[in-house]
Amino acid sequence: MNDLWSECIRGLEPYTPGEQPAIPHLIKLNTNENPYPPSPVALAAIRQAANEDLRLYPDPEGRELKQVIADMHGLSPEHVFVGNGSDEILAHTFLALLKHRRPVLFPDISYSFYPVYCGLYGIECSAVPLDADLQVHIEDYLRPNGGVVLPNPNAPTGSVVGRGEMKRLLEGTDGSVVVVDEAYVDFGGETVIPLVADFPNLLVIQTLSKSRSLAGLRIGFAVGHPSLIDALNLVKSCFNSYPLDRLALKGAVAALRDQDYFDRTRKQVMASREWLAHELCSLGFYVLPSQANFLFARHELRDAATLQELLRERNILVRHFAKPRINQFLRISVGTDAQCQSLVDALREILATTYFADAVPNNAES
Amino acid sequence: MNDLWSECIRGLEPYTPGEQPAIPHLIKLNTNENPYPPSPVALAAIRQAANEDLRLYPDPEGRELKQVIADMHGLSPEHVFVGNGSDEILAHTFLALLKHRRPVLFPDISYSFYPVYCGLYGIECSAVPLDADLQVHIEDYLRPNGGVVLPNPNAPTGSVVGRGEMKRLLEGTDGSVVVVDEAYVDFGGETVIPLVADFPNLLVIQTLSKSRSLAGLRIGFAVGHPSLIDALNLVKSCFNSYPLDRLALKGAVAALRDQDYFDRTRKQVMASREWLAHELCSLGFYVLPSQANFLFARHELRDAATLQELLRERNILVRHFAKPRINQFLRISVGTDAQCQSLVDALREILATTYFADAVPNNAES
């Protein structure tokens, strides 16, 4: 049967998203969703838009949404692109701006969708190793390349690179595009959108899935020089004219305007993160400093996959990546205080009572 | 600046969708939207789903929606793919199933997105001419090919090919995929989904944008042999994990289940189409027989672009394609009876009172 498949797709390795199981009373800390609901103003706007006008196509340009984003950053709508989640924007970006003779650079431990896009579009890439502490060093990217993709904060580590360092990267990168994936930036990172005016090769991608609690609505946006945005518009217009539905467009506009709710909930997540990091340390975890809405943590004695399994038996989901260098870490999304407390309680109970066949010191890279 | 663009996108020709202007009291007959609102049951389901769960990602597989579609056709969910409008599904289909050494065949006058996808993915294609009456002849497609894409009914003509003829095409097509784009099938065409069980190279694509009045929500689906669906899933999983948001998934399920409303509104559209066709003929139009929710019509004496402009001045939008062979036609979406009446009145007034510099017989191919 596979004779019918296009030859170019036969060896593709797909991305595997975190589980979305429909189990009641689950404490779901595996896909970095926000523990707080979307802004009530956004929900009201969506309900209001669920009317007879749904028979009509949405605005293919998403002009109102682009204007709101442009206004937030003192830019024009020509600097803004919107898409069906930041994943769709990343896909268009790889094809439109990163397919060159030289390889695209991104960290070896990072969002695992990047190499998948390279496979899809036949783009050469080179994974740049994080250091032993899982940190990004800008000088590693200051070499000839076909583009640089840096998530900041990085995932799944939560580590950040400051704006000064980012500026150094941009100053040293000539003739290729630097994509900064700021999916998690609102939890303590520093956006580089203010650098867009100075660097025509900078594209910044953000999402409403995390800090705006709208993972279920699929909205991302990119900000960059109009020429970069033109390239994204061109590819989008060859792929799907109307990627954002009417409800997503209205919900996004309302969510972005509700700055108070946004500030309140993201600060609460940051406070819970600090509390959770402290508790995990007390339980014998090594926890990477994080400016995201998740923690990346390794227990000094216990195997990560086993811990994940035992948490799952207690209806708590966290994410484990069976990959070199990080297979002893768990990525734990920051929940409500009550969810964080339940996680800590469960871990304390597991660590105190469970027999581990593999209880050996776990502080070496594996 | 364009040095930063990937070389492969520089010559791309994008698709241009019909206008979506925000003008009040417009009679919008230019993009084949349904004149009736979505099912009230679907709107209620969407409003109910606009709740705090929007903080969570949707089901990346859209399992509930696939099950509903499978049940409608006596198939299993493994025969079903869902996407962000049928345009996204077509894009994935061209890449996953139609990129081969031989050219893809589709009608020369057809949905103008097909050649755009070929450009995007570097797929060779060959446009097969419709006959002088703008009809499809199956024998024209019975030759070595890398795939066949047939919209049925065809757009913008509204013409259909019967299931028997489609079967003849499938029997004569070996080793390549036949894609039947049934965007408009619910207005009088005959779906070939019942042939899926017999032909492992048949992929049928439908949308909820037209007959389900949900253009604003972006939902399409494909039905075919599980091996074809696997190819689409693979490409989708390399592009965007969650193309359908939570509201679209819920709205689609509810809309598909409301069979009564669906039957009532599509029959009303078909009845209005027949009335409108009759009136247009009385006004001196040549009207192609249509089984879609639009008519393709040419006035015997008046220039199509001029007529479109004069209608627009009267707040009525219809679509004109400035393309060889069809530049004297207007594509008119079927509206409510009141909208159709307004269109007929406006045309009668225009034809009676307006001075046309170009009033010459208009019955030759141009």
PDB file of N, CA, C and O in Angstrom, chain A residues 258-323:
ATOM      1  N   ASP A 258      -6.856  41.786  28.158  1.00  0.00           N
ATOM      2  CA  ASP A 258      -7.091  41.680  29.603  1.00  0.00           C
ATOM      3  C   ASP A 258      -5.751  41.547  30.338  1.00  0.00           C
ATOM      4  O   ASP A 258      -5.382  40.490  30.839  1.00  0.00           O
ATOM      5  N   GLN A 259      -5.044  42.668  30.409  1.00  0.00           N
ATOM      6  CA  GLN A 259      -3.693  42.684  30.958  1.00  0.00           C
ATOM      7  C   GLN A 259      -3.677  42.362  32.456  1.00  0.00           C
ATOM      8  O   GLN A 259      -2.770  41.684  32.946  1.00  0.00           O
ATOM      9  N   ASP A 260      -4.694  42.815  33.190  1.00  0.00           N
ATOM     10  CA  ASP A 260      -4.733  42.586  34.641  1.00  0.00           C
ATOM     11  C   ASP A 260      -4.780  41.097  34.956  1.00  0.00           C
ATOM     12  O   ASP A 260      -4.031  40.598  35.798  1.00  0.00           O
ATOM     13  N   TYR A 261      -5.684  40.407  34.258  1.00  0.00           N
ATOM     14  CA  TYR A 261      -5.839  38.976  34.518  1.00  0.00           C
ATOM     15  C   TYR A 261      -4.550  38.231  34.174  1.00  0.00           C
ATOM     16  O   TYR A 261      -4.089  37.363  34.915  1.00  0.00           O
ATOM     17  N   PHE A 262      -3.983  38.622  33.047  1.00  0.00           N
ATOM     18  CA  PHE A 262      -2.721  38.044  32.576  1.00  0.00           C
ATOM     19  C   PHE A 262      -1.626  38.205  33.640  1.00  0.00           C
ATOM     20  O   PHE A 262      -0.950  37.240  34.021  1.00  0.00           O
ATOM     21  N   ASP A 263      -1.484  39.414  34.166  1.00  0.00           N
ATOM     22  CA  ASP A 263      -0.428  39.659  35.150  1.00  0.00           C
ATOM     23  C   ASP A 263      -0.677  38.877  36.435  1.00  0.00           C
ATOM     24  O   ASP A 263       0.245  38.315  37.015  1.00  0.00           O
ATOM     25  N   ARG A 264      -1.942  38.850  36.855  1.00  0.00           N
ATOM     26  CA  ARG A 264      -2.273  38.162  38.087  1.00  0.00           C
ATOM     27  C   ARG A 264      -1.958  36.669  37.979  1.00  0.00           C
ATOM     28  O   ARG A 264      -1.307  36.092  38.850  1.00  0.00           O
ATOM     29  N   THR A 265      -2.386  36.029  36.894  1.00  0.00           N
ATOM     30  CA  THR A 265      -2.235  34.582  36.803  1.00  0.00           C
ATOM     31  C   THR A 265      -0.776  34.191  36.552  1.00  0.00           C
ATOM     32  O   THR A 265      -0.281  33.221  37.117  1.00  0.00           O
ATOM     33  N   ARG A 266      -0.067  34.958  35.741  1.00  0.00           N
ATOM     34  CA  ARG A 266       1.311  34.545  35.497  1.00  0.00           C
ATOM     35  C   ARG A 266       2.165  34.738  36.751  1.00  0.00           C
ATOM     36  O   ARG A 266       3.056  33.939  37.041  1.00  0.00           O
ATOM     37  N   LYS A 267       1.862  35.773  37.539  1.00  0.00           N
ATOM     38  CA  LYS A 267       2.616  35.952  38.785  1.00  0.00           C
ATOM     39  C   LYS A 267       2.317  34.829  39.769  1.00  0.00           C
ATOM     40  O   LYS A 267       3.200  34.374  40.490  1.00  0.00           O
ATOM     41  N   GLN A 268       1.065  34.387  39.776  1.00  0.00           N
ATOM     42  CA  GLN A 268       0.709  33.273  40.649  1.00  0.00           C
ATOM     43  C   GLN A 268       1.478  32.008  40.234  1.00  0.00           C
ATOM     44  O   GLN A 268       1.989  31.272  41.083  1.00  0.00           O
ATOM     45  N   VAL A 269       1.565  31.769  38.924  1.00  0.00           N
ATOM     46  CA  VAL A 269       2.307  30.596  38.451  1.00  0.00           C
ATOM     47  C   VAL A 269       3.785  30.700  38.863  1.00  0.00           C
ATOM     48  O   VAL A 269       4.388  29.728  39.332  1.00  0.00           O
ATOM     49  N   MET A 270       4.354  31.895  38.725  1.00  0.00           N
ATOM     50  CA  MET A 270       5.771  32.069  39.096  1.00  0.00           C
ATOM     51  C   MET A 270       5.986  31.837  40.590  1.00  0.00           C
ATOM     52  O   MET A 270       6.960  31.204  41.003  1.00  0.00           O
ATOM     53  N   ALA A 271       5.043  32.326  41.407  1.00  0.00           N
ATOM     54  CA  ALA A 271       5.167  32.123  42.858  1.00  0.00           C
ATOM     55  C   ALA A 271       5.072  30.628  43.194  1.00  0.00           C
ATOM     56  O   ALA A 271       5.871  30.102  43.985  1.00  0.00           O
ATOM     57  N   SER A 272       4.128  29.941  42.560  1.00  0.00           N
ATOM     58  CA  SER A 272       3.972  28.500  42.821  1.00  0.00           C
ATOM     59  C   SER A 272       5.225  27.745  42.380  1.00  0.00           C
ATOM     60  O   SER A 272       5.640  26.764  43.011  1.00  0.00           O
ATOM     61  N   ARG A 273       5.813  28.190  41.278  1.00  0.00           N
ATOM     62  CA  ARG A 273       7.032  27.542  40.775  1.00  0.00           C
ATOM     63  C   ARG A 273       8.150  27.618  41.819  1.00  0.00           C
ATOM     64  O   ARG A 273       8.822  26.610  42.086  1.00  0.00           O
ATOM     65  N   GLU A 274       8.304  28.785  42.428  1.00  0.00           N
ATOM     66  CA  GLU A 274       9.392  28.928  43.404  1.00  0.00           C
ATOM     67  C   GLU A 274       9.141  28.036  44.618  1.00  0.00           C
ATOM     68  O   GLU A 274      10.061  27.394  45.130  1.00  0.00           O
ATOM     69  N   TRP A 275       7.886  27.989  45.040  1.00  0.00           N
ATOM     70  CA  TRP A 275       7.548  27.121  46.177  1.00  0.00           C
ATOM     71  C   TRP A 275       7.825  25.653  45.828  1.00  0.00           C
ATOM     72  O   TRP A 275       8.458  24.928  46.600  1.00  0.00           O
ATOM     73  N   LEU A 276       7.377  25.259  44.642  1.00  0.00           N
ATOM     74  CA  LEU A 276       7.534  23.859  44.231  1.00  0.00           C
ATOM     75  C   LEU A 276       9.011  23.496  44.087  1.00  0.00           C
ATOM     76  O   LEU A 276       9.444  22.408  44.509  1.00  0.00           O
ATOM     77  N   ALA A 277       9.799  24.405  43.536  1.00  0.00           N
ATOM     78  CA  ALA A 277      11.235  24.142  43.372  1.00  0.00           C
ATOM     79  C   ALA A 277      11.872  23.895  44.744  1.00  0.00           C
ATOM     80  O   ALA A 277      12.665  22.954  44.930  1.00  0.00           O
ATOM     81  N   HIS A 278      11.501  24.709  45.708  1.00  0.00           N
ATOM     82  CA  HIS A 278      12.040  24.572  47.063  1.00  0.00           C
ATOM     83  C   HIS A 278      11.656  23.224  47.676  1.00  0.00           C
ATOM     84  O   HIS A 278      12.488  22.509  48.247  1.00  0.00           O
ATOM     85  N   GLU A 279      10.395  22.853  47.499  1.00  0.00           N
ATOM     86  CA  GLU A 279       9.929  21.573  48.055  1.00  0.00           C
ATOM     87  C   GLU A 279      10.633  20.387  47.387  1.00  0.00           C
ATOM     88  O   GLU A 279      11.009  19.416  48.047  1.00  0.00           O
ATOM     89  N   LEU A 280      10.803  20.473  46.077  1.00  0.00           N
ATOM     90  CA  LEU A 280      11.462  19.374  45.361  1.00  0.00           C
ATOM     91  C   LEU A 280      12.904  19.227  45.839  1.00  0.00           C
ATOM     92  O   LEU A 280      13.401  18.099  46.010  1.00  0.00           O
ATOM     93  N   CYS A 281      13.574  20.344  46.059  1.00  0.00           N
ATOM     94  CA  CYS A 281      14.946  20.279  46.587  1.00  0.00           C
ATOM     95  C   CYS A 281      14.957  19.572  47.938  1.00  0.00           C
ATOM     96  O   CYS A 281      15.808  18.715  48.205  1.00  0.00           O
ATOM     97  N   SER A 282      13.979  19.911  48.771  1.00  0.00           N
ATOM     98  CA  SER A 282      13.906  19.275  50.095  1.00  0.00           C
ATOM     99  C   SER A 282      13.721  17.766  49.979  1.00  0.00           C
ATOM    100  O   SER A 282      14.113  17.014  50.869  1.00  0.00           O
ATOM    101  N   LEU A 283      13.084  17.342  48.882  1.00  0.00           N
ATOM    102  CA  LEU A 283      12.844  15.901  48.698  1.00  0.00           C
ATOM    103  C   LEU A 283      14.018  15.205  48.017  1.00  0.00           C
ATOM    104  O   LEU A 283      13.919  14.032  47.661  1.00  0.00           O
ATOM    105  N   GLY A 284      15.100  15.930  47.795  1.00  0.00           N
ATOM    106  CA  GLY A 284      16.278  15.293  47.209  1.00  0.00           C
ATOM    107  C   GLY A 284      16.386  15.427  45.707  1.00  0.00           C
ATOM    108  O   GLY A 284      17.137  14.690  45.056  1.00  0.00           O
ATOM    109  N   PHE A 285      15.633  16.380  45.118  1.00  0.00           N
ATOM    110  CA  PHE A 285      15.748  16.614  43.680  1.00  0.00           C
ATOM    111  C   PHE A 285      16.787  17.700  43.397  1.00  0.00           C
ATOM    112  O   PHE A 285      16.947  18.645  44.186  1.00  0.00           O
ATOM    113  N   TYR A 286      17.462  17.536  42.288  1.00  0.00           N
ATOM    114  CA  TYR A 286      18.257  18.627  41.718  1.00  0.00           C
ATOM    115  C   TYR A 286      17.336  19.331  40.727  1.00  0.00           C
ATOM    116  O   TYR A 286      16.824  18.707  39.793  1.00  0.00           O
ATOM    117  N   VAL A 287      17.086  20.627  40.924  1.00  0.00           N
ATOM    118  CA  VAL A 287      16.106  21.360  40.114  1.00  0.00           C
ATOM    119  C   VAL A 287      16.817  22.463  39.343  1.00  0.00           C
ATOM    120  O   VAL A 287      17.486  23.316  39.939  1.00  0.00           O
ATOM    121  N   LEU A 288      16.684  22.459  38.033  1.00  0.00           N
ATOM    122  CA  LEU A 288      17.288  23.534  37.238  1.00  0.00           C
ATOM    123  C   LEU A 288      16.542  24.851  37.487  1.00  0.00           C
ATOM    124  O   LEU A 288      15.310  24.841  37.551  1.00  0.00           O
ATOM    125  N   PRO A 289      17.298  25.961  37.609  1.00  0.00           N
ATOM    126  CA  PRO A 289      16.604  27.253  37.731  1.00  0.00           C
ATOM    127  C   PRO A 289      15.726  27.451  36.500  1.00  0.00           C
ATOM    128  O   PRO A 289      16.184  27.246  35.371  1.00  0.00           O
ATOM    129  N   SER A 290      14.446  27.814  36.705  1.00  0.00           N
ATOM    130  CA  SER A 290      13.508  27.928  35.582  1.00  0.00           C
ATOM    131  C   SER A 290      12.828  29.285  35.556  1.00  0.00           C
ATOM    132  O   SER A 290      12.412  29.800  36.596  1.00  0.00           O
ATOM    133  N   GLN A 291      12.714  29.846  34.383  1.00  0.00           N
ATOM    134  CA  GLN A 291      11.908  31.054  34.171  1.00  0.00           C
ATOM    135  C   GLN A 291      10.697  30.713  33.312  1.00  0.00           C
ATOM    136  O   GLN A 291      10.122  31.578  32.659  1.00  0.00           O
ATOM    137  N   ALA A 292      10.300  29.454  33.314  1.00  0.00           N
ATOM    138  CA  ALA A 292       9.145  29.019  32.521  1.00  0.00           C
ATOM    139  C   ALA A 292       8.037  28.547  33.467  1.00  0.00           C
ATOM    140  O   ALA A 292       8.167  28.674  34.686  1.00  0.00           O
ATOM    141  N   ASN A 293       6.952  27.979  32.921  1.00  0.00           N
ATOM    142  CA  ASN A 293       5.880  27.489  33.800  1.00  0.00           C
ATOM    143  C   ASN A 293       6.025  25.988  34.064  1.00  0.00           C
ATOM    144  O   ASN A 293       5.048  25.270  34.191  1.00  0.00           O
ATOM    145  N   PHE A 294       7.288  25.559  34.088  1.00  0.00           N
ATOM    146  CA  PHE A 294       7.574  24.157  34.408  1.00  0.00           C
ATOM    147  C   PHE A 294       8.931  24.090  35.086  1.00  0.00           C
ATOM    148  O   PHE A 294       9.723  25.046  35.030  1.00  0.00           O
ATOM    149  N   LEU A 295       9.189  22.962  35.740  1.00  0.00           N
ATOM    150  CA  LEU A 295      10.507  22.709  36.338  1.00  0.00           C
ATOM    151  C   LEU A 295      11.085  21.462  35.703  1.00  0.00           C
ATOM    152  O   LEU A 295      10.357  20.544  35.319  1.00  0.00           O
ATOM    153  N   PHE A 296      12.401  21.438  35.594  1.00  0.00           N
ATOM    154  CA  PHE A 296      13.106  20.270  35.062  1.00  0.00           C
ATOM    155  C   PHE A 296      13.967  19.766  36.214  1.00  0.00           C
ATOM    156  O   PHE A 296      14.865  20.467  36.687  1.00  0.00           O
ATOM    157  N   ALA A 297      13.652  18.563  36.688  1.00  0.00           N
ATOM    158  CA  ALA A 297      14.228  18.125  37.962  1.00  0.00           C
ATOM    159  C   ALA A 297      14.645  16.661  37.909  1.00  0.00           C
ATOM    160  O   ALA A 297      13.983  15.846  37.265  1.00  0.00           O
ATOM    161  N   ARG A 298      15.728  16.368  38.613  1.00  0.00           N
ATOM    162  CA  ARG A 298      16.275  15.011  38.645  1.00  0.00           C
ATOM    163  C   ARG A 298      16.447  14.607  40.093  1.00  0.00           C
ATOM    164  O   ARG A 298      17.055  15.349  40.874  1.00  0.00           O
ATOM    165  N   HIS A 299      15.940  13.447  40.461  1.00  0.00           N
ATOM    166  CA  HIS A 299      16.159  12.998  41.835  1.00  0.00           C
ATOM    167  C   HIS A 299      17.563  12.421  41.963  1.00  0.00           C
ATOM    168  O   HIS A 299      18.066  11.780  41.038  1.00  0.00           O
ATOM    169  N   GLU A 300      18.182  12.682  43.096  1.00  0.00           N
ATOM    170  CA  GLU A 300      19.580  12.267  43.267  1.00  0.00           C
ATOM    171  C   GLU A 300      19.718  10.747  43.327  1.00  0.00           C
ATOM    172  O   GLU A 300      20.777  10.199  43.027  1.00  0.00           O
ATOM    173  N   LEU A 301      18.630  10.067  43.709  1.00  0.00           N
ATOM    174  CA  LEU A 301      18.738   8.619  43.909  1.00  0.00           C
ATOM    175  C   LEU A 301      17.759   7.787  43.075  1.00  0.00           C
ATOM    176  O   LEU A 301      18.005   6.613  42.845  1.00  0.00           O
ATOM    177  N   ARG A 302      16.664   8.378  42.666  1.00  0.00           N
ATOM    178  CA  ARG A 302      15.589   7.580  42.081  1.00  0.00           C
ATOM    179  C   ARG A 302      15.503   7.743  40.567  1.00  0.00           C
ATOM    180  O   ARG A 302      15.648   8.836  40.051  1.00  0.00           O
ATOM    181  N   ASP A 303      15.165   6.672  39.909  1.00  0.00           N
ATOM    182  CA  ASP A 303      15.053   6.656  38.453  1.00  0.00           C
ATOM    183  C   ASP A 303      13.809   7.439  37.986  1.00  0.00           C
ATOM    184  O   ASP A 303      12.703   7.246  38.509  1.00  0.00           O
ATOM    185  N   ALA A 304      14.030   8.297  36.998  1.00  0.00           N
ATOM    186  CA  ALA A 304      12.963   9.214  36.576  1.00  0.00           C
ATOM    187  C   ALA A 304      11.766   8.475  35.975  1.00  0.00           C
ATOM    188  O   ALA A 304      10.609   8.785  36.285  1.00  0.00           O
ATOM    189  N   ALA A 305      12.005   7.499  35.109  1.00  0.00           N
ATOM    190  CA  ALA A 305      10.895   6.793  34.463  1.00  0.00           C
ATOM    191  C   ALA A 305      10.053   6.061  35.506  1.00  0.00           C
ATOM    192  O   ALA A 305       8.814   6.018  35.410  1.00  0.00           O
ATOM    193  N   THR A 306      10.732   5.499  36.519  1.00  0.00           N
ATOM    194  CA  THR A 306       9.998   4.811  37.590  1.00  0.00           C
ATOM    195  C   THR A 306       9.143   5.800  38.376  1.00  0.00           C
ATOM    196  O   THR A 306       7.969   5.540  38.679  1.00  0.00           O
ATOM    197  N   LEU A 307       9.738   6.939  38.705  1.00  0.00           N
ATOM    198  CA  LEU A 307       8.975   7.959  39.435  1.00  0.00           C
ATOM    199  C   LEU A 307       7.749   8.394  38.626  1.00  0.00           C
ATOM    200  O   LEU A 307       6.647   8.530  39.162  1.00  0.00           O
ATOM    201  N   GLN A 308       7.946   8.598  37.319  1.00  0.00           N
ATOM    202  CA  GLN A 308       6.814   9.012  36.482  1.00  0.00           C
ATOM    203  C   GLN A 308       5.691   7.983  36.548  1.00  0.00           C
ATOM    204  O   GLN A 308       4.519   8.320  36.673  1.00  0.00           O
ATOM    205  N   GLU A 309       6.081   6.709  36.471  1.00  0.00           N
ATOM    206  CA  GLU A 309       5.097   5.626  36.485  1.00  0.00           C
ATOM    207  C   GLU A 309       4.337   5.599  37.813  1.00  0.00           C
ATOM    208  O   GLU A 309       3.109   5.457  37.847  1.00  0.00           O
ATOM    209  N   LEU A 310       5.078   5.771  38.909  1.00  0.00           N
ATOM    210  CA  LEU A 310       4.444   5.725  40.230  1.00  0.00           C
ATOM    211  C   LEU A 310       3.528   6.931  40.439  1.00  0.00           C
ATOM    212  O   LEU A 310       2.473   6.806  41.077  1.00  0.00           O
ATOM    213  N   LEU A 311       3.900   8.075  39.882  1.00  0.00           N
ATOM    214  CA  LEU A 311       3.017   9.244  39.961  1.00  0.00           C
ATOM    215  C   LEU A 311       1.746   9.007  39.148  1.00  0.00           C
ATOM    216  O   LEU A 311       0.640   9.341  39.562  1.00  0.00           O
ATOM    217  N   ARG A 312       1.922   8.395  38.008  1.00  0.00           N
ATOM    218  CA  ARG A 312       0.777   8.117  37.144  1.00  0.00           C
ATOM    219  C   ARG A 312      -0.231   7.208  37.838  1.00  0.00           C
ATOM    220  O   ARG A 312      -1.446   7.392  37.709  1.00  0.00           O
ATOM    221  N   GLU A 313       0.293   6.225  38.595  1.00  0.00           N
ATOM    222  CA  GLU A 313      -0.605   5.336  39.350  1.00  0.00           C
ATOM    223  C   GLU A 313      -1.426   6.124  40.363  1.00  0.00           C
ATOM    224  O   GLU A 313      -2.481   5.677  40.800  1.00  0.00           O
ATOM    225  N   ARG A 314      -0.903   7.285  40.752  1.00  0.00           N
ATOM    226  CA  ARG A 314      -1.612   8.157  41.705  1.00  0.00           C
ATOM    227  C   ARG A 314      -2.350   9.290  40.980  1.00  0.00           C
ATOM    228  O   ARG A 314      -2.682  10.304  41.582  1.00  0.00           O
ATOM    229  N   ASN A 315      -2.591   9.097  39.686  1.00  0.00           N
ATOM    230  CA  ASN A 315      -3.362  10.067  38.886  1.00  0.00           C
ATOM    231  C   ASN A 315      -2.665  11.413  38.704  1.00  0.00           C
ATOM    232  O   ASN A 315      -3.317  12.446  38.573  1.00  0.00           O
ATOM    233  N   ILE A 316      -1.334  11.396  38.740  1.00  0.00           N
ATOM    234  CA  ILE A 316      -0.578  12.627  38.492  1.00  0.00           C
ATOM    235  C   ILE A 316       0.312  12.390  37.275  1.00  0.00           C
ATOM    236  O   ILE A 316       1.130  11.468  37.266  1.00  0.00           O
ATOM    237  N   LEU A 317       0.115  13.221  36.237  1.00  0.00           N
ATOM    238  CA  LEU A 317       0.935  13.087  35.028  1.00  0.00           C
ATOM    239  C   LEU A 317       2.050  14.130  35.022  1.00  0.00           C
ATOM    240  O   LEU A 317       1.799  15.317  35.197  1.00  0.00           O
ATOM    241  N   VAL A 318       3.286  13.664  34.795  1.00  0.00           N
ATOM    242  CA  VAL A 318       4.416  14.558  34.511  1.00  0.00           C
ATOM    243  C   VAL A 318       5.078  14.008  33.247  1.00  0.00           C
ATOM    244  O   VAL A 318       4.751  12.903  32.799  1.00  0.00           O
ATOM    245  N   ARG A 319       6.004  14.764  32.648  1.00  0.00           N
ATOM    246  CA  ARG A 319       6.569  14.284  31.381  1.00  0.00           C
ATOM    247  C   ARG A 319       7.997  13.805  31.562  1.00  0.00           C
ATOM    248  O   ARG A 319       8.810  14.446  32.237  1.00  0.00           O
ATOM    249  N   HIS A 320       8.286  12.664  30.951  1.00  0.00           N
ATOM    250  CA  HIS A 320       9.625  12.088  30.945  1.00  0.00           C
ATOM    251  C   HIS A 320      10.060  11.909  29.503  1.00  0.00           C
ATOM    252  O   HIS A 320       9.278  11.453  28.665  1.00  0.00           O
ATOM    253  N   PHE A 321      11.282  12.310  29.177  1.00  0.00           N
ATOM    254  CA  PHE A 321      11.813  12.141  27.822  1.00  0.00           C
ATOM    255  C   PHE A 321      12.890  11.055  27.863  1.00  0.00           C
ATOM    256  O   PHE A 321      13.917  11.237  28.514  1.00  0.00           O
ATOM    257  N   ALA A 322      12.656   9.951  27.177  1.00  0.00           N
ATOM    258  CA  ALA A 322      13.631   8.851  27.160  1.00  0.00           C
ATOM    259  C   ALA A 322      14.719   9.181  26.143  1.00  0.00           C
ATOM    260  O   ALA A 322      14.825   8.566  25.080  1.00  0.00           O
ATOM    261  N   LYS A 323      15.520  10.196  26.482  1.00  0.00           N
ATOM    262  CA  LYS A 323      16.543  10.678  25.555  1.00  0.00           C
ATOM    263  C   LYS A 323      17.869  10.802  26.250  1.00  0.00           C
ATOM    264  O   LYS A 323      17.917  11.057  27.461  1.00  0.00           O
TER     265      LYS A 323
END
